[in-house]
Tab-separated table of C-alpha atoms in Angstrom:
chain	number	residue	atom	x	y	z
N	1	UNK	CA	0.000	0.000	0.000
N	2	UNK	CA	1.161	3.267	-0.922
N	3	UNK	CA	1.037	5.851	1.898
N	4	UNK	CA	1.396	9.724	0.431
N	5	UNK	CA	1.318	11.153	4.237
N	6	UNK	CA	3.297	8.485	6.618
N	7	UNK	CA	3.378	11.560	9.658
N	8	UNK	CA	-0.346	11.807	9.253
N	9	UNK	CA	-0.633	7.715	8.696
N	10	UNK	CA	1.103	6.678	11.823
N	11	UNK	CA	-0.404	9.344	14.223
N	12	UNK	CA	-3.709	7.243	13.231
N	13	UNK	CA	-2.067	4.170	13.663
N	14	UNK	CA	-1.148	5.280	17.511
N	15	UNK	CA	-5.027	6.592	18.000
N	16	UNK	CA	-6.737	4.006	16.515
N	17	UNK	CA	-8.107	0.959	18.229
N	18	UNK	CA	-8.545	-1.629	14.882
N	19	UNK	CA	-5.195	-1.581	13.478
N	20	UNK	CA	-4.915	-3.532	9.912
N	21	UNK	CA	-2.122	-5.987	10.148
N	22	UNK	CA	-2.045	-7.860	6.857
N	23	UNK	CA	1.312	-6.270	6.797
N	24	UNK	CA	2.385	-5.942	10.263
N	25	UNK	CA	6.633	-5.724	9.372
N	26	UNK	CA	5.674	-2.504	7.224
N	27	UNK	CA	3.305	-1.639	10.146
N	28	UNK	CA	6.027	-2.056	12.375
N	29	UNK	CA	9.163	-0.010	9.507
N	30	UNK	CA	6.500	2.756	9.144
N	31	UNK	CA	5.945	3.468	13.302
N	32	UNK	CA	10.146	2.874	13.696
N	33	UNK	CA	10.337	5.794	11.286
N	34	UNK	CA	7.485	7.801	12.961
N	35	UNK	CA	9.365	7.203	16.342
N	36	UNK	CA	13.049	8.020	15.281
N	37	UNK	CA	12.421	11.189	13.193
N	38	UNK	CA	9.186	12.377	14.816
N	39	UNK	CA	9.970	12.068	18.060
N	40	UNK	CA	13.410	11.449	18.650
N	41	UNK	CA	13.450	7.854	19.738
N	42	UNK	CA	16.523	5.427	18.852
N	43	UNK	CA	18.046	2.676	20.291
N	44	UNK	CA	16.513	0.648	23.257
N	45	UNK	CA	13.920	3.187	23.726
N	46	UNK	CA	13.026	2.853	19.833
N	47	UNK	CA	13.005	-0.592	20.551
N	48	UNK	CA	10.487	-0.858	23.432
N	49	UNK	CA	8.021	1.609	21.552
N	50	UNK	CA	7.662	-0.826	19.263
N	51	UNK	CA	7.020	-3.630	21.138
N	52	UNK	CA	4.674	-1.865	23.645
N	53	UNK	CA	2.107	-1.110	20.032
N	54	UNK	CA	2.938	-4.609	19.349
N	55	UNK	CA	1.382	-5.720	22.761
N	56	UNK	CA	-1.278	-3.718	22.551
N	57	UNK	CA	-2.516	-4.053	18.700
N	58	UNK	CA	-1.309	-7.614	17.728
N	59	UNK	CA	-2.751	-10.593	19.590
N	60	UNK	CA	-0.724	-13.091	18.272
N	61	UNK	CA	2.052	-11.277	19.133
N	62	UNK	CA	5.164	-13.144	20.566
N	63	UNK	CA	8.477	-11.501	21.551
N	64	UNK	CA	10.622	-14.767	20.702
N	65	UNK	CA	9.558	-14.262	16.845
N	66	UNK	CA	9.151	-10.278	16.090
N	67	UNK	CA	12.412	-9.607	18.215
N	68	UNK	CA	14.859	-9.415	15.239
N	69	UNK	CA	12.264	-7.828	12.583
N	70	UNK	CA	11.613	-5.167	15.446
N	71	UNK	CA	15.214	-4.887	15.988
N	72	UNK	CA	15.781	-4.295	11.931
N	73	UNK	CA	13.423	-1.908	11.643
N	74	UNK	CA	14.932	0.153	14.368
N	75	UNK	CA	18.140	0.155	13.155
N	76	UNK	CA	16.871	1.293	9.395
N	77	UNK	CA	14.917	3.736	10.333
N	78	UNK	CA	18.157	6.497	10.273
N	79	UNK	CA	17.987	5.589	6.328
N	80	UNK	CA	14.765	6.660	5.399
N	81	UNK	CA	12.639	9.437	6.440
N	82	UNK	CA	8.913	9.594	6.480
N	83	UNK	CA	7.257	10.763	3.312
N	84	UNK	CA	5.001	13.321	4.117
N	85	UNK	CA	3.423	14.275	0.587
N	86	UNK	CA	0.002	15.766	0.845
N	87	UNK	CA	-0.530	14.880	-2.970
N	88	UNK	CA	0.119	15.097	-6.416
N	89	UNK	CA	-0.998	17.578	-9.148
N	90	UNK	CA	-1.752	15.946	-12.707
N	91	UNK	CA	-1.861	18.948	-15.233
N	92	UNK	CA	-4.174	19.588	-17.903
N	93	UNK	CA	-1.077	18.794	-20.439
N	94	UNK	CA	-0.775	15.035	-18.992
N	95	UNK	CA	-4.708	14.279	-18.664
N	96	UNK	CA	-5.146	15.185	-22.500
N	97	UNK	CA	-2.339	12.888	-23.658
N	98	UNK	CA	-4.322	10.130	-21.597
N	99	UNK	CA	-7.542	11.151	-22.949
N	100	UNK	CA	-5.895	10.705	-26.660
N	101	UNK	CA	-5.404	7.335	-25.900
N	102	UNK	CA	-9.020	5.864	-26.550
N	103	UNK	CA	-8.895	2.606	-24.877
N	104	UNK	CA	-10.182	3.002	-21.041
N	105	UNK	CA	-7.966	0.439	-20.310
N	106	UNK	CA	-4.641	1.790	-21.134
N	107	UNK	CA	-5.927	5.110	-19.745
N	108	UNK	CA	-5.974	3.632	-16.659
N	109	UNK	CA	-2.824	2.453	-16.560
N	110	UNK	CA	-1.299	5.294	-18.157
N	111	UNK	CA	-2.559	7.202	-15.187
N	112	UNK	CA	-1.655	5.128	-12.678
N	113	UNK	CA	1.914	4.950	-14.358
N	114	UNK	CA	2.441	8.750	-13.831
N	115	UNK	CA	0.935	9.314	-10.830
N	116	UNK	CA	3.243	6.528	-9.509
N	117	UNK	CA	6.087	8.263	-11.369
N	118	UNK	CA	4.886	12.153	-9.788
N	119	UNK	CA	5.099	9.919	-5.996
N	120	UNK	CA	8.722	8.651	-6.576
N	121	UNK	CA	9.685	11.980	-7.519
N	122	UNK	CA	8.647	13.539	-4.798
N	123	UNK	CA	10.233	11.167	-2.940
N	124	UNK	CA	13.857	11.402	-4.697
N	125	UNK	CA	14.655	14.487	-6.627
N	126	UNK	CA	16.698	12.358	-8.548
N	127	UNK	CA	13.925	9.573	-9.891
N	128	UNK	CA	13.549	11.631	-13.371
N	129	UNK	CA	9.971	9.627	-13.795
N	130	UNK	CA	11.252	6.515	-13.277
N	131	UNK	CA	8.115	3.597	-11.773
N	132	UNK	CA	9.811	0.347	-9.863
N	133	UNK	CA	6.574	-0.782	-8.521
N	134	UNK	CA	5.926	-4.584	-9.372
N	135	UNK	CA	3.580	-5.090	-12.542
N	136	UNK	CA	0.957	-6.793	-10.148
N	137	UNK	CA	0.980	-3.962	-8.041
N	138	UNK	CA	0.408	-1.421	-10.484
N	139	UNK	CA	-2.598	-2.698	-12.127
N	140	UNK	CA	-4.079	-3.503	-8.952
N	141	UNK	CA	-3.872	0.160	-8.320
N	142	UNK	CA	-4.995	0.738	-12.054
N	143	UNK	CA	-7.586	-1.734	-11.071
N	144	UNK	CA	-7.396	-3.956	-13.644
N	145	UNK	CA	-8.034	-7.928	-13.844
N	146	UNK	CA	-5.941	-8.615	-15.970
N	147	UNK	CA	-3.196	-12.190	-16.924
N	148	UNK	CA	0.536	-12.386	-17.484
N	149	UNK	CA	0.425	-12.281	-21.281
N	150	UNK	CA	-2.085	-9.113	-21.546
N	151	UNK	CA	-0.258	-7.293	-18.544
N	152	UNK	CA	3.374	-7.384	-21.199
N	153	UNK	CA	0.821	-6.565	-24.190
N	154	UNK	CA	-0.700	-3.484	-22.292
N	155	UNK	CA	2.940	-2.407	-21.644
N	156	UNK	CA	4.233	-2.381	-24.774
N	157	UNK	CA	1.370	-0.341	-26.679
N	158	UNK	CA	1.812	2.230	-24.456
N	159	UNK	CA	5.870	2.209	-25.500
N	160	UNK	CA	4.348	2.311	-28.857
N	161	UNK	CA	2.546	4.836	-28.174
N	162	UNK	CA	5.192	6.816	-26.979
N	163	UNK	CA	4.162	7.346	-23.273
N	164	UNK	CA	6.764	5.120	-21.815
N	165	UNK	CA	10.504	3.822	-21.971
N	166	UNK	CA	11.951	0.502	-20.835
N	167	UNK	CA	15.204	-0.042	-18.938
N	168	UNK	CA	18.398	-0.546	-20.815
N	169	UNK	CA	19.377	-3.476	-18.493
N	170	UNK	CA	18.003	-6.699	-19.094
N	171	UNK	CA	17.249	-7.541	-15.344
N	172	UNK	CA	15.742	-4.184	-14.885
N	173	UNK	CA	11.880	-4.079	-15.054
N	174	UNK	CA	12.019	-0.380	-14.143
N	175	UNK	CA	9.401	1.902	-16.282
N	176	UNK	CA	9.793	5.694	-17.082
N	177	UNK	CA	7.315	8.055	-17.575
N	178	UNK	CA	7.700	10.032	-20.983
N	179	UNK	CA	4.573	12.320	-20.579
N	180	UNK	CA	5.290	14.102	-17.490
N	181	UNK	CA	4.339	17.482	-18.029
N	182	UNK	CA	4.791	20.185	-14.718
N	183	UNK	CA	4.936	22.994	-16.229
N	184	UNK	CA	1.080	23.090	-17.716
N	185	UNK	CA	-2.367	24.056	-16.170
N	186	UNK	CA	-2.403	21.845	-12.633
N	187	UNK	CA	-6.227	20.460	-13.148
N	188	UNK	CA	-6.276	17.332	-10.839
N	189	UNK	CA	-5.487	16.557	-7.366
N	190	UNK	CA	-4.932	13.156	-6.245
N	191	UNK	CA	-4.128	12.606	-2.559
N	192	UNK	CA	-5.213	9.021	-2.253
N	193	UNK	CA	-3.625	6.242	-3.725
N	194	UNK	CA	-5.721	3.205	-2.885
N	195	UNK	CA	-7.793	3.534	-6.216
N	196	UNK	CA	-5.917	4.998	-8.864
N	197	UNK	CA	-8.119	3.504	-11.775
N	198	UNK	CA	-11.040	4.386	-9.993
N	199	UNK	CA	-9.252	7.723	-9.364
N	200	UNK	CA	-9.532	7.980	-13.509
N	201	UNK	CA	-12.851	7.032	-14.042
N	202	UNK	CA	-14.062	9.168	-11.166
N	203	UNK	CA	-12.462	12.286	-13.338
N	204	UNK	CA	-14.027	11.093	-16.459
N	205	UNK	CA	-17.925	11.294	-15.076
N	206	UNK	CA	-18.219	7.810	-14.145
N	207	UNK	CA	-20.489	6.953	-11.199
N	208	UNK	CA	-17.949	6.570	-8.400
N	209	UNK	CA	-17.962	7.984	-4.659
N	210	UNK	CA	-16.013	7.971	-1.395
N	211	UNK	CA	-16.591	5.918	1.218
N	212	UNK	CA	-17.847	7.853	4.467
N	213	UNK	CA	-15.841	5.807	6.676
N	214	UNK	CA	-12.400	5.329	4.907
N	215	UNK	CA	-12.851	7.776	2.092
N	216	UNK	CA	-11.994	4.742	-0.632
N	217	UNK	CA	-13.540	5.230	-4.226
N	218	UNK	CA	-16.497	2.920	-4.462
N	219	UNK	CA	-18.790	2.200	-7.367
N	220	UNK	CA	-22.763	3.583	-6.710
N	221	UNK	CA	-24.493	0.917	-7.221
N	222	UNK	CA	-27.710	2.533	-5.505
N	223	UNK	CA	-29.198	5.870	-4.819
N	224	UNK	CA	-28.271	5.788	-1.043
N	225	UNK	CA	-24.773	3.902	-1.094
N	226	UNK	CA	-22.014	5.067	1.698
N	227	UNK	CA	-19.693	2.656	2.752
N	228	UNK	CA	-17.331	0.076	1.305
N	229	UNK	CA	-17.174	-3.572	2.057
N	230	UNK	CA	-15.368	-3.217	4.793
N	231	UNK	CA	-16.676	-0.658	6.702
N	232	UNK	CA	-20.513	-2.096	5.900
N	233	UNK	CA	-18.903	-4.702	7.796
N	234	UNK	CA	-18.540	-2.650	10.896
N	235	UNK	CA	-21.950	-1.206	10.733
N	236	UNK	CA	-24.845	-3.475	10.928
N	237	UNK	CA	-27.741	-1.331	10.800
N	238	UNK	CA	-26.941	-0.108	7.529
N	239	UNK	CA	-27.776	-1.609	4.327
N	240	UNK	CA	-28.294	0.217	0.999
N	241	UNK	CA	-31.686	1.059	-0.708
N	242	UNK	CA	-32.751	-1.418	-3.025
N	243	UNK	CA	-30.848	-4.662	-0.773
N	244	UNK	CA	-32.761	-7.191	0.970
N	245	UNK	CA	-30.850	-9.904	3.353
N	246	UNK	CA	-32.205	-13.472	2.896
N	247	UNK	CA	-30.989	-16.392	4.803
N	248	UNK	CA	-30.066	-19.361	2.558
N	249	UNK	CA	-32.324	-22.387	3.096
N	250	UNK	CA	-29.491	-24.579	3.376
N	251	UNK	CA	-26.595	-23.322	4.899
N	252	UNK	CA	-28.320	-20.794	6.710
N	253	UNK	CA	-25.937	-18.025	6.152
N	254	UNK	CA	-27.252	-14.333	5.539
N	255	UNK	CA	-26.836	-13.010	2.014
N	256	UNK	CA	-27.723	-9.613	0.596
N	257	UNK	CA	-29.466	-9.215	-2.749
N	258	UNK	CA	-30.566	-6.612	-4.832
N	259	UNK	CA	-34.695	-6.634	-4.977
N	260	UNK	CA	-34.195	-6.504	-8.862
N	261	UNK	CA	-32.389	-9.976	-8.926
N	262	UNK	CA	-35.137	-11.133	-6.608
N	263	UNK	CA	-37.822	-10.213	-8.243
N	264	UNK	CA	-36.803	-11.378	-11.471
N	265	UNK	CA	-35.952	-15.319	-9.736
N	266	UNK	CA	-39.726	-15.007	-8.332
N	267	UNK	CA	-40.847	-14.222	-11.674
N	268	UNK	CA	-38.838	-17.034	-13.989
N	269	UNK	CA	-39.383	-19.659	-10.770
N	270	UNK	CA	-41.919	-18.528	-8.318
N	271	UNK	CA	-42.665	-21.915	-6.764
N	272	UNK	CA	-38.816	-22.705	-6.336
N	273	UNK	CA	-37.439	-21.308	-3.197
N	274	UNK	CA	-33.623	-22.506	-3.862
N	275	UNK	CA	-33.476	-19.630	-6.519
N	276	UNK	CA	-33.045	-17.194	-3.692
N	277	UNK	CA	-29.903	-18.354	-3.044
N	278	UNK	CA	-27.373	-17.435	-5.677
């Protein structure tokens, strides 16, 4: 995951009372950071910070098995500081050489490409638009489902195209950026990076909105949507307009369908039951 504001990231971490570990050693790198250049920490004292949150956040938690990653990311913290980007402009310049592309596809991609290629640069002066992010991380930030084969495809139109430049070295999988444009009209601000395909389609008119709890880009799917997945999750009382919850006559699990779908099994089947399941 790709963190524009780490100050602003791990102050929440410190507050909150959920804390997502699906990636507790960057969890623990990003806090090491926090504590070393925020607030002065190093050493033994770095040390026990971290495993105090660890105590606190992570029930699985054992001191025997975290002791050297905690240790690592204490002493690496020194080496690099915490990013604290508020966001990236794209200019008018960049979003009509995307818009010339006329395949939504590659548009997403192409903008997920340079906005990934504006973040590096902000982080090093030096990057000159280069991307290192893995290809399955950047189309799952372009949001796209896509194979092996089609991924290299995708990649080379848009070096076709002209919008993008391999590496010279063979074991370099490194992408640059050839459409970075600063100097024109700044148009779009992008300041989260969760959804950067959705991020696109959002500019281009599509029906997409933010979350209320986490602020993630979300498809509206119906007239009185809010939350994502996983913040439905923590409220039970809401469900959208348009959903009905039926329990499934066989494993007894709740489900939520839209009354469209139901309607239309009552209407093909309406003296078997079982279609309310799917």
């Amino acid at each position: 995951m790709i963190i524009l504001n780490e100050k602003n990231y791990a102050e929440q971490l410190l507050t909150s009372d959920q804390v997502d570990f699906s990636k507790p050693y960057q969890t623990l790198s990003l806090l090491a950071r926090y504590y070393y250049h925020i607030r002065d920490c190093n050493g033994d004292k770095l040390i026990e910070q971290l495993q105090d949150f660890m105590k606190q956040h992570y029930p699985r938690y054992n001191p025997v098995d975290w002791t050297s990653s905690i240790e690592n990311c204490a002493e690496r913290a020194l080496k690099y500081p915490l990013c604290q980007c508020d966001g990236v402009w794209i200019t008018s310049n960049e979003l009509d050489v995307i818009s010339q592309i006329k395949d939504k596809v590659l548009e997403r991609l192409a903008f997920t490409l340079l906005c990934l290629a504006k973040y590096h640069n902000y982080r090093n002066k030096n990057n000159q638009n280069w991307v290192n992010n893995p290809d399955s991380e950047i189309y799952r930030l372009a949001c796209i489902t896509t194979n092996s084969y089609e991924k290299d495809i995708r990649f080379h139109k848009l070096k076709e195209a002209g919008l993008i430049d391999f590496a010279n070295k063979i074991d370099n999988l490194s992408i640059k950026v050839l459409f970075v444009n600063n100097e024109s009209e700044k148009r779009l601000y992008i300041t989260d990076y969760r959804k950067l395909g959705y991020e696109w389609r959002l500019y281009k008119g599509e029906g997409y909105i933010r979350c209320s709890g986490c602020g993630i880009l979300i498809r509206k799917t119906s007239v009185n949507k809010k939350y994502c997945k996983d913040c439905v999750k923590k409220n039970p009382y809401y469900t959208p307009l348009g959903i009905k919850s039926i329990t499934c006559i066989d494993c007894g699990k709740l489900k939520q369908k839209r009354l469209a779908e139901i309607a239309g099994a009552i209407y093909v089947r309406p003296l078997t039951v079982k279609n309310f399941r799917k």
